[in-house]
PDB file of C-alpha atoms in Angstrom:
ATOM      1  CA  UNK A   1       3.871  11.538 -33.755  1.00 95.00           C
ATOM      2  CA  UNK A   2       6.432  14.098 -34.886  1.00 98.00           C
ATOM      3  CA  UNK A   3       8.848  14.948 -32.070  1.00 98.00           C
ATOM      4  CA  UNK A   4      11.513  17.587 -32.668  1.00 98.00           C
ATOM      5  CA  UNK A   5      14.640  16.971 -30.594  1.00 98.00           C
ATOM      6  CA  UNK A   6      16.760  20.075 -30.077  1.00 98.00           C
ATOM      7  CA  UNK A   7      20.273  18.897 -29.347  1.00 97.00           C
ATOM      8  CA  UNK A   8      19.474  15.590 -31.013  1.00 97.00           C
ATOM      9  CA  UNK A   9      23.103  14.843 -31.915  1.00 96.00           C
ATOM     10  CA  UNK A  10      24.398  14.923 -28.307  1.00 95.00           C
ATOM     11  CA  UNK A  11      24.785  12.159 -25.723  1.00 96.00           C
ATOM     12  CA  UNK A  12      21.152  12.187 -24.561  1.00 98.00           C
ATOM     13  CA  UNK A  13      19.654  13.486 -27.775  1.00 98.00           C
ATOM     14  CA  UNK A  14      21.053  10.740 -29.996  1.00 97.00           C
ATOM     15  CA  UNK A  15      19.842   8.039 -27.601  1.00 98.00           C
ATOM     16  CA  UNK A  16      16.430   9.702 -27.364  1.00 98.00           C
ATOM     17  CA  UNK A  17      16.039   9.950 -31.132  1.00 98.00           C
ATOM     18  CA  UNK A  18      16.848   6.261 -31.502  1.00 98.00           C
ATOM     19  CA  UNK A  19      14.296   5.300 -28.826  1.00 98.00           C
ATOM     20  CA  UNK A  20      11.546   7.413 -30.349  1.00 98.00           C
ATOM     21  CA  UNK A  21      12.139   5.978 -33.825  1.00 98.00           C
ATOM     22  CA  UNK A  22      12.064   2.435 -32.408  1.00 97.00           C
ATOM     23  CA  UNK A  23       8.675   3.280 -30.884  1.00 97.00           C
ATOM     24  CA  UNK A  24       7.350   4.344 -34.277  1.00 98.00           C
ATOM     25  CA  UNK A  25       7.550   8.121 -33.874  1.00 98.00           C
ATOM     26  CA  UNK A  26       8.995  10.607 -36.339  1.00 98.00           C
ATOM     27  CA  UNK A  27      11.973  11.974 -34.412  1.00 98.00           C
ATOM     28  CA  UNK A  28      13.496  15.008 -36.093  1.00 98.00           C
ATOM     29  CA  UNK A  29      16.962  16.187 -35.093  1.00 98.00           C
ATOM     30  CA  UNK A  30      17.288  19.952 -34.706  1.00 97.00           C
ATOM     31  CA  UNK A  31      20.893  21.102 -34.366  1.00 95.00           C
ATOM     32  CA  UNK A  32      23.349  23.358 -36.198  1.00 95.00           C
ATOM     33  CA  UNK A  33      24.426  20.348 -38.268  1.00 94.00           C
ATOM     34  CA  UNK A  34      20.859  19.986 -39.581  1.00 96.00           C
ATOM     35  CA  UNK A  35      20.436  23.711 -40.275  1.00 96.00           C
ATOM     36  CA  UNK A  36      18.742  24.735 -37.031  1.00 97.00           C
ATOM     37  CA  UNK A  37      20.388  27.435 -34.914  1.00 97.00           C
ATOM     38  CA  UNK A  38      18.430  28.204 -31.765  1.00 98.00           C
ATOM     39  CA  UNK A  39      20.649  31.200 -30.951  1.00 97.00           C
ATOM     40  CA  UNK A  40      19.676  32.999 -34.155  1.00 97.00           C
ATOM     41  CA  UNK A  41      16.338  31.290 -34.725  1.00 97.00           C
ATOM     42  CA  UNK A  42      17.450  30.031 -38.133  1.00 97.00           C
ATOM     43  CA  UNK A  43      15.494  26.967 -39.255  1.00 97.00           C
ATOM     44  CA  UNK A  44      13.195  26.810 -36.226  1.00 98.00           C
ATOM     45  CA  UNK A  45       9.947  27.658 -38.006  1.00 97.00           C
ATOM     46  CA  UNK A  46      10.590  25.049 -40.684  1.00 97.00           C
ATOM     47  CA  UNK A  47      11.560  22.202 -38.365  1.00 98.00           C
ATOM     48  CA  UNK A  48       8.688  22.824 -35.918  1.00 98.00           C
ATOM     49  CA  UNK A  49       5.971  22.826 -38.569  1.00 97.00           C
ATOM     50  CA  UNK A  50       3.467  20.095 -37.745  1.00 97.00           C
ATOM     51  CA  UNK A  51       5.227  19.001 -34.541  1.00 98.00           C
ATOM     52  CA  UNK A  52       3.024  18.664 -31.438  1.00 98.00           C
ATOM     53  CA  UNK A  53       6.030  17.947 -29.189  1.00 98.00           C
ATOM     54  CA  UNK A  54       9.440  19.576 -28.860  1.00 98.00           C
ATOM     55  CA  UNK A  55      12.182  18.184 -26.622  1.00 98.00           C
ATOM     56  CA  UNK A  56      15.131  20.391 -25.686  1.00 98.00           C
ATOM     57  CA  UNK A  57      18.213  18.477 -24.535  1.00 98.00           C
ATOM     58  CA  UNK A  58      20.710  21.023 -25.848  1.00 97.00           C
ATOM     59  CA  UNK A  59      23.579  22.384 -23.792  1.00 96.00           C
ATOM     60  CA  UNK A  60      25.800  25.431 -23.897  1.00 95.00           C
ATOM     61  CA  UNK A  61      29.117  25.022 -25.758  1.00 91.00           C
ATOM     62  CA  UNK A  62      30.744  27.189 -23.069  1.00 91.00           C
ATOM     63  CA  UNK A  63      30.287  26.934 -19.301  1.00 89.00           C
ATOM     64  CA  UNK A  64      31.683  30.412 -18.623  1.00 94.00           C
ATOM     65  CA  UNK A  65      29.095  32.252 -16.514  1.00 95.00           C
ATOM     66  CA  UNK A  66      27.968  34.901 -18.992  1.00 97.00           C
ATOM     67  CA  UNK A  67      28.222  32.628 -22.035  1.00 97.00           C
ATOM     68  CA  UNK A  68      26.075  29.904 -20.509  1.00 97.00           C
ATOM     69  CA  UNK A  69      23.498  32.433 -19.332  1.00 98.00           C
ATOM     70  CA  UNK A  70      23.338  34.005 -22.793  1.00 98.00           C
ATOM     71  CA  UNK A  71      22.951  30.578 -24.383  1.00 98.00           C
ATOM     72  CA  UNK A  72      20.070  29.321 -22.282  1.00 98.00           C
ATOM     73  CA  UNK A  73      18.238  32.639 -22.155  1.00 98.00           C
ATOM     74  CA  UNK A  74      18.460  33.302 -25.892  1.00 98.00           C
ATOM     75  CA  UNK A  75      18.047  29.755 -27.138  1.00 98.00           C
ATOM     76  CA  UNK A  76      15.089  28.977 -24.879  1.00 98.00           C
ATOM     77  CA  UNK A  77      13.302  32.235 -25.717  1.00 98.00           C
ATOM     78  CA  UNK A  78      13.733  31.648 -29.457  1.00 98.00           C
ATOM     79  CA  UNK A  79      12.487  28.058 -29.213  1.00 98.00           C
ATOM     80  CA  UNK A  80       9.449  28.991 -27.136  1.00 98.00           C
ATOM     81  CA  UNK A  81       8.538  31.856 -29.471  1.00 98.00           C
ATOM     82  CA  UNK A  82       8.769  29.543 -32.473  1.00 98.00           C
ATOM     83  CA  UNK A  83       6.697  26.916 -30.670  1.00 98.00           C
ATOM     84  CA  UNK A  84       3.955  29.437 -29.965  1.00 98.00           C
ATOM     85  CA  UNK A  85       3.848  30.339 -33.667  1.00 97.00           C
ATOM     86  CA  UNK A  86       3.810  26.668 -34.712  1.00 98.00           C
ATOM     87  CA  UNK A  87       1.134  25.609 -32.213  1.00 98.00           C
ATOM     88  CA  UNK A  88       3.342  23.145 -30.331  1.00 98.00           C
ATOM     89  CA  UNK A  89       1.349  21.486 -27.552  1.00 98.00           C
ATOM     90  CA  UNK A  90       4.104  20.082 -25.303  1.00 98.00           C
ATOM     91  CA  UNK A  91       7.581  21.410 -24.501  1.00 98.00           C
ATOM     92  CA  UNK A  92       9.910  18.949 -22.749  1.00 98.00           C
ATOM     93  CA  UNK A  93      13.255  20.057 -21.333  1.00 98.00           C
ATOM     94  CA  UNK A  94      16.076  18.231 -19.612  1.00 98.00           C
ATOM     95  CA  UNK A  95      17.500  19.923 -16.523  1.00 98.00           C
ATOM     96  CA  UNK A  96      19.330  18.915 -13.363  1.00 98.00           C
ATOM     97  CA  UNK A  97      18.271  17.678  -9.934  1.00 98.00           C
ATOM     98  CA  UNK A  98      19.044  20.385  -7.378  1.00 97.00           C
ATOM     99  CA  UNK A  99      19.163  23.264  -9.872  1.00 98.00           C
ATOM    100  CA  UNK A 100      17.299  25.594  -7.515  1.00 97.00           C
ATOM    101  CA  UNK A 101      19.694  24.622  -4.691  1.00 97.00           C
ATOM    102  CA  UNK A 102      22.853  25.240  -6.727  1.00 97.00           C
ATOM    103  CA  UNK A 103      22.447  28.933  -7.467  1.00 97.00           C
ATOM    104  CA  UNK A 104      26.019  29.710  -6.413  1.00 96.00           C
ATOM    105  CA  UNK A 105      27.000  28.266  -9.795  1.00 96.00           C
ATOM    106  CA  UNK A 106      26.716  30.291 -12.998  1.00 97.00           C
ATOM    107  CA  UNK A 107      25.695  27.183 -14.921  1.00 96.00           C
ATOM    108  CA  UNK A 108      22.821  26.382 -12.606  1.00 97.00           C
ATOM    109  CA  UNK A 109      21.695  30.013 -12.495  1.00 98.00           C
ATOM    110  CA  UNK A 110      21.378  29.769 -16.273  1.00 98.00           C
ATOM    111  CA  UNK A 111      19.448  26.501 -16.032  1.00 98.00           C
ATOM    112  CA  UNK A 112      17.104  28.143 -13.527  1.00 98.00           C
ATOM    113  CA  UNK A 113      16.441  30.967 -15.989  1.00 98.00           C
ATOM    114  CA  UNK A 114      15.711  28.375 -18.672  1.00 98.00           C
ATOM    115  CA  UNK A 115      13.162  26.683 -16.426  1.00 98.00           C
ATOM    116  CA  UNK A 116      11.514  29.984 -15.492  1.00 98.00           C
ATOM    117  CA  UNK A 117      11.123  30.932 -19.160  1.00 98.00           C
ATOM    118  CA  UNK A 118       9.479  27.587 -19.870  1.00 98.00           C
ATOM    119  CA  UNK A 119       7.062  27.917 -16.950  1.00 98.00           C
ATOM    120  CA  UNK A 120       6.089  31.459 -17.988  1.00 98.00           C
ATOM    121  CA  UNK A 121       5.623  30.653 -21.682  1.00 98.00           C
ATOM    122  CA  UNK A 122       2.021  29.448 -21.538  1.00 97.00           C
ATOM    123  CA  UNK A 123       2.989  26.313 -23.490  1.00 98.00           C
ATOM    124  CA  UNK A 124       2.193  23.037 -21.674  1.00 98.00           C
ATOM    125  CA  UNK A 125       5.487  21.613 -20.448  1.00 98.00           C
ATOM    126  CA  UNK A 126       7.361  18.880 -18.637  1.00 98.00           C
ATOM    127  CA  UNK A 127      10.811  19.449 -17.120  1.00 98.00           C
ATOM    128  CA  UNK A 128      12.861  16.329 -16.423  1.00 98.00           C
ATOM    129  CA  UNK A 129      15.397  16.767 -13.623  1.00 98.00           C
ATOM    130  CA  UNK A 130      18.151  14.144 -13.845  1.00 98.00           C
ATOM    131  CA  UNK A 131      21.032  13.476 -11.491  1.00 98.00           C
ATOM    132  CA  UNK A 132      24.668  13.385 -12.600  1.00 97.00           C
ATOM    133  CA  UNK A 133      25.407  10.898 -15.394  1.00 97.00           C
ATOM    134  CA  UNK A 134      27.743   7.928 -14.912  1.00 97.00           C
ATOM    135  CA  UNK A 135      29.640   9.129 -17.985  1.00 95.00           C
ATOM    136  CA  UNK A 136      30.644  12.397 -16.312  1.00 95.00           C
ATOM    137  CA  UNK A 137      32.560  11.040 -13.307  1.00 95.00           C
ATOM    138  CA  UNK A 138      35.877  11.839 -14.979  1.00 94.00           C
ATOM    139  CA  UNK A 139      34.706  15.257 -16.167  1.00 93.00           C
ATOM    140  CA  UNK A 140      33.648  16.108 -12.636  1.00 94.00           C
ATOM    141  CA  UNK A 141      37.077  15.072 -11.370  1.00 95.00           C
ATOM    142  CA  UNK A 142      38.836  17.060 -14.105  1.00 95.00           C
ATOM    143  CA  UNK A 143      36.982  20.218 -13.109  1.00 92.00           C
ATOM    144  CA  UNK A 144      38.022  19.856  -9.474  1.00 94.00           C
ATOM    145  CA  UNK A 145      41.649  18.799  -9.908  1.00 96.00           C
ATOM    146  CA  UNK A 146      44.560  20.799  -8.542  1.00 94.00           C
ATOM    147  CA  UNK A 147      47.900  19.294  -9.494  1.00 94.00           C
ATOM    148  CA  UNK A 148      47.375  15.555  -9.124  1.00 94.00           C
ATOM    149  CA  UNK A 149      44.667  15.810  -6.462  1.00 97.00           C
ATOM    150  CA  UNK A 150      40.889  15.947  -6.915  1.00 97.00           C
ATOM    151  CA  UNK A 151      39.297  18.229  -4.301  1.00 97.00           C
ATOM    152  CA  UNK A 152      35.658  17.244  -3.817  1.00 96.00           C
ATOM    153  CA  UNK A 153      33.014  18.813  -1.592  1.00 96.00           C
ATOM    154  CA  UNK A 154      31.252  16.558   0.886  1.00 96.00           C
ATOM    155  CA  UNK A 155      27.845  15.343  -0.205  1.00 96.00           C
ATOM    156  CA  UNK A 156      25.896  12.432  -1.578  1.00 97.00           C
ATOM    157  CA  UNK A 157      24.969  11.693  -5.167  1.00 98.00           C
ATOM    158  CA  UNK A 158      22.570   9.306  -6.929  1.00 98.00           C
ATOM    159  CA  UNK A 159      24.112   9.037 -10.404  1.00 98.00           C
ATOM    160  CA  UNK A 160      22.360   7.589 -13.418  1.00 98.00           C
ATOM    161  CA  UNK A 161      23.388   6.133 -16.762  1.00 98.00           C
ATOM    162  CA  UNK A 162      22.609   8.273 -19.811  1.00 97.00           C
ATOM    163  CA  UNK A 163      20.447   5.522 -21.355  1.00 97.00           C
ATOM    164  CA  UNK A 164      18.078   5.720 -18.380  1.00 97.00           C
ATOM    165  CA  UNK A 165      17.972   9.510 -18.690  1.00 98.00           C
ATOM    166  CA  UNK A 166      17.037   9.212 -22.360  1.00 98.00           C
ATOM    167  CA  UNK A 167      14.323   6.721 -21.423  1.00 97.00           C
ATOM    168  CA  UNK A 168      12.881   9.129 -18.839  1.00 98.00           C
ATOM    169  CA  UNK A 169      12.884  12.035 -21.295  1.00 98.00           C
ATOM    170  CA  UNK A 170      11.265   9.777 -23.877  1.00 98.00           C
ATOM    171  CA  UNK A 171       8.484   8.836 -21.466  1.00 98.00           C
ATOM    172  CA  UNK A 172       7.855  12.520 -20.802  1.00 98.00           C
ATOM    173  CA  UNK A 173       7.803  13.320 -24.515  1.00 98.00           C
ATOM    174  CA  UNK A 174       5.118  10.801 -25.416  1.00 98.00           C
ATOM    175  CA  UNK A 175       3.091  11.384 -22.256  1.00 98.00           C
ATOM    176  CA  UNK A 176       0.806  14.238 -21.257  1.00 98.00           C
ATOM    177  CA  UNK A 177       2.385  17.502 -20.061  1.00 98.00           C
ATOM    178  CA  UNK A 178       2.778  17.574 -16.272  1.00 98.00           C
ATOM    179  CA  UNK A 179       3.288  21.357 -16.135  1.00 98.00           C
ATOM    180  CA  UNK A 180       5.931  20.728 -13.512  1.00 98.00           C
ATOM    181  CA  UNK A 181       9.090  18.777 -12.768  1.00 98.00           C
ATOM    182  CA  UNK A 182       9.700  15.024 -12.979  1.00 98.00           C
ATOM    183  CA  UNK A 183      12.830  13.764 -11.214  1.00 98.00           C
ATOM    184  CA  UNK A 184      14.928  10.762 -12.193  1.00 98.00           C
ATOM    185  CA  UNK A 185      17.992   9.306 -10.503  1.00 98.00           C
ATOM    186  CA  UNK A 186      20.009   6.127 -10.450  1.00 98.00           C
ATOM    187  CA  UNK A 187      19.278   3.095  -8.267  1.00 97.00           C
ATOM    188  CA  UNK A 188      22.083   3.761  -5.735  1.00 97.00           C
ATOM    189  CA  UNK A 189      23.301   6.598  -3.512  1.00 98.00           C
ATOM    190  CA  UNK A 190      27.034   7.199  -3.101  1.00 97.00           C
ATOM    191  CA  UNK A 191      29.216   9.646  -1.292  1.00 97.00           C
ATOM    192  CA  UNK A 192      30.525  12.016  -3.966  1.00 96.00           C
ATOM    193  CA  UNK A 193      34.100  10.904  -3.226  1.00 96.00           C
ATOM    194  CA  UNK A 194      33.136   7.231  -3.659  1.00 97.00           C
ATOM    195  CA  UNK A 195      31.449   7.889  -7.003  1.00 97.00           C
ATOM    196  CA  UNK A 196      34.448   9.727  -8.425  1.00 97.00           C
ATOM    197  CA  UNK A 197      36.922   7.223  -6.965  1.00 96.00           C
ATOM    198  CA  UNK A 198      35.112   4.313  -8.632  1.00 96.00           C
ATOM    199  CA  UNK A 199      34.938   6.145 -11.947  1.00 96.00           C
ATOM    200  CA  UNK A 200      38.633   7.008 -11.980  1.00 96.00           C
ATOM    201  CA  UNK A 201      39.754   3.575 -10.782  1.00 95.00           C
ATOM    202  CA  UNK A 202      37.931   1.962 -13.698  1.00 95.00           C
ATOM    203  CA  UNK A 203      40.096   4.063 -16.035  1.00 93.00           C
ATOM    204  CA  UNK A 204      43.315   3.353 -14.114  1.00 95.00           C
ATOM    205  CA  UNK A 205      43.467   7.027 -13.185  1.00 95.00           C
ATOM    206  CA  UNK A 206      45.776   7.354 -10.182  1.00 93.00           C
ATOM    207  CA  UNK A 207      44.889  10.881  -9.081  1.00 96.00           C
ATOM    208  CA  UNK A 208      44.517  11.340  -5.350  1.00 96.00           C
ATOM    209  CA  UNK A 209      40.966  12.132  -4.203  1.00 96.00           C
ATOM    210  CA  UNK A 210      40.178  14.123  -1.074  1.00 96.00           C
ATOM    211  CA  UNK A 211      37.058  15.590   0.476  1.00 94.00           C
ATOM    212  CA  UNK A 212      37.861  19.262   0.915  1.00 95.00           C
ATOM    213  CA  UNK A 213      35.598  21.524   3.019  1.00 92.00           C
ATOM    214  CA  UNK A 214      36.602  24.463   0.800  1.00 93.00           C
ATOM    215  CA  UNK A 215      35.640  22.727  -2.437  1.00 95.00           C
ATOM    216  CA  UNK A 216      32.480  23.621  -4.366  1.00 95.00           C
ATOM    217  CA  UNK A 217      30.362  21.874  -6.982  1.00 94.00           C
ATOM    218  CA  UNK A 218      30.887  23.985 -10.097  1.00 91.00           C
ATOM    219  CA  UNK A 219      30.988  27.062  -7.850  1.00 92.00           C
ATOM    220  CA  UNK A 220      28.070  26.132  -5.598  1.00 95.00           C
ATOM    221  CA  UNK A 221      28.291  25.005  -1.982  1.00 94.00           C
ATOM    222  CA  UNK A 222      26.774  21.616  -1.227  1.00 95.00           C
ATOM    223  CA  UNK A 223      24.658  20.338   1.614  1.00 94.00           C
ATOM    224  CA  UNK A 224      24.557  16.604   2.222  1.00 95.00           C
ATOM    225  CA  UNK A 225      21.435  16.092   0.064  1.00 97.00           C
ATOM    226  CA  UNK A 226      21.747  18.919  -2.496  1.00 97.00           C
ATOM    227  CA  UNK A 227      22.332  16.509  -5.398  1.00 98.00           C
ATOM    228  CA  UNK A 228      19.734  13.935  -4.372  1.00 98.00           C
ATOM    229  CA  UNK A 229      16.269  13.645  -5.910  1.00 98.00           C
ATOM    230  CA  UNK A 230      13.150  13.486  -3.789  1.00 96.00           C
ATOM    231  CA  UNK A 231      11.433  10.278  -2.611  1.00 95.00           C
ATOM    232  CA  UNK A 232       9.016  10.259  -5.560  1.00 95.00           C
ATOM    233  CA  UNK A 233      11.746  10.285  -8.212  1.00 97.00           C
ATOM    234  CA  UNK A 234      11.788   7.716 -10.985  1.00 97.00           C
ATOM    235  CA  UNK A 235      14.751   5.364 -10.655  1.00 96.00           C
ATOM    236  CA  UNK A 236      17.012   4.038 -13.369  1.00 95.00           C
ATOM    237  CA  UNK A 237      17.750   0.339 -13.529  1.00 93.00           C
ATOM    238  CA  UNK A 238      21.495   0.181 -14.211  1.00 96.00           C
ATOM    239  CA  UNK A 239      23.952   0.136 -11.289  1.00 97.00           C
ATOM    240  CA  UNK A 240      27.226   2.050 -11.497  1.00 97.00           C
ATOM    241  CA  UNK A 241      29.526  -0.934 -10.839  1.00 96.00           C
ATOM    242  CA  UNK A 242      27.734  -3.014 -13.475  1.00 96.00           C
ATOM    243  CA  UNK A 243      28.013  -0.196 -15.987  1.00 97.00           C
ATOM    244  CA  UNK A 244      31.724   0.291 -15.244  1.00 96.00           C
ATOM    245  CA  UNK A 245      32.348  -3.406 -15.742  1.00 95.00           C
ATOM    246  CA  UNK A 246      30.760  -3.243 -19.194  1.00 93.00           C
ATOM    247  CA  UNK A 247      33.081  -0.379 -20.205  1.00 90.00           C
ATOM    248  CA  UNK A 248      36.200  -2.549 -19.856  1.00 78.00           C
TER     249      UNK A 248
END
């Protein structure tokens, strides 16, 4: 089966392409480096020809509120229009657990718009909601650092390794459209502070970490379970401590 992977050169996309090829599918990378620009529509018609499935794991190059909104609104609309013309039968997109609960953040408002466009398109779809990736513990800390102190909001998190995210997206891509959301999270729940502390310690990063009642998660206020998937979520297999140990 031909599967077009938009964002196929990124962290998840590259892993997904490799998995699909190993399973015998024709995985086609669609990115600016392969001549496909979803913001202008350039190359979309050509790359989608004959593809029953399209997977969108792309992300905005800028997380500034207006830029990220413009990216997801324009890119998603162009992809869906091209899919309708090409007769694509299944649109798969990667999004984030808790998106609808994180609307204080410009990034998550943009992801919500992306999801709404997909649901309204008339194209059968599956949206995979993943929790925070193991790989982004440091990036999360960097975004919430003041001086030499990381100010984290209180809350729990169920992080997942990117390989398990790629596996979940791959299962969605080769399966039937669910016309809804599939959630996936890691095998363990941590306090947000514990997750970041473990990630930084593994890199010998000595920044101080505090739970700050004024802190937000990329601009959004957290409740205790905002970042947690529901009880029916798929679970990854790799534990955070085991993954950290393999990075040494």
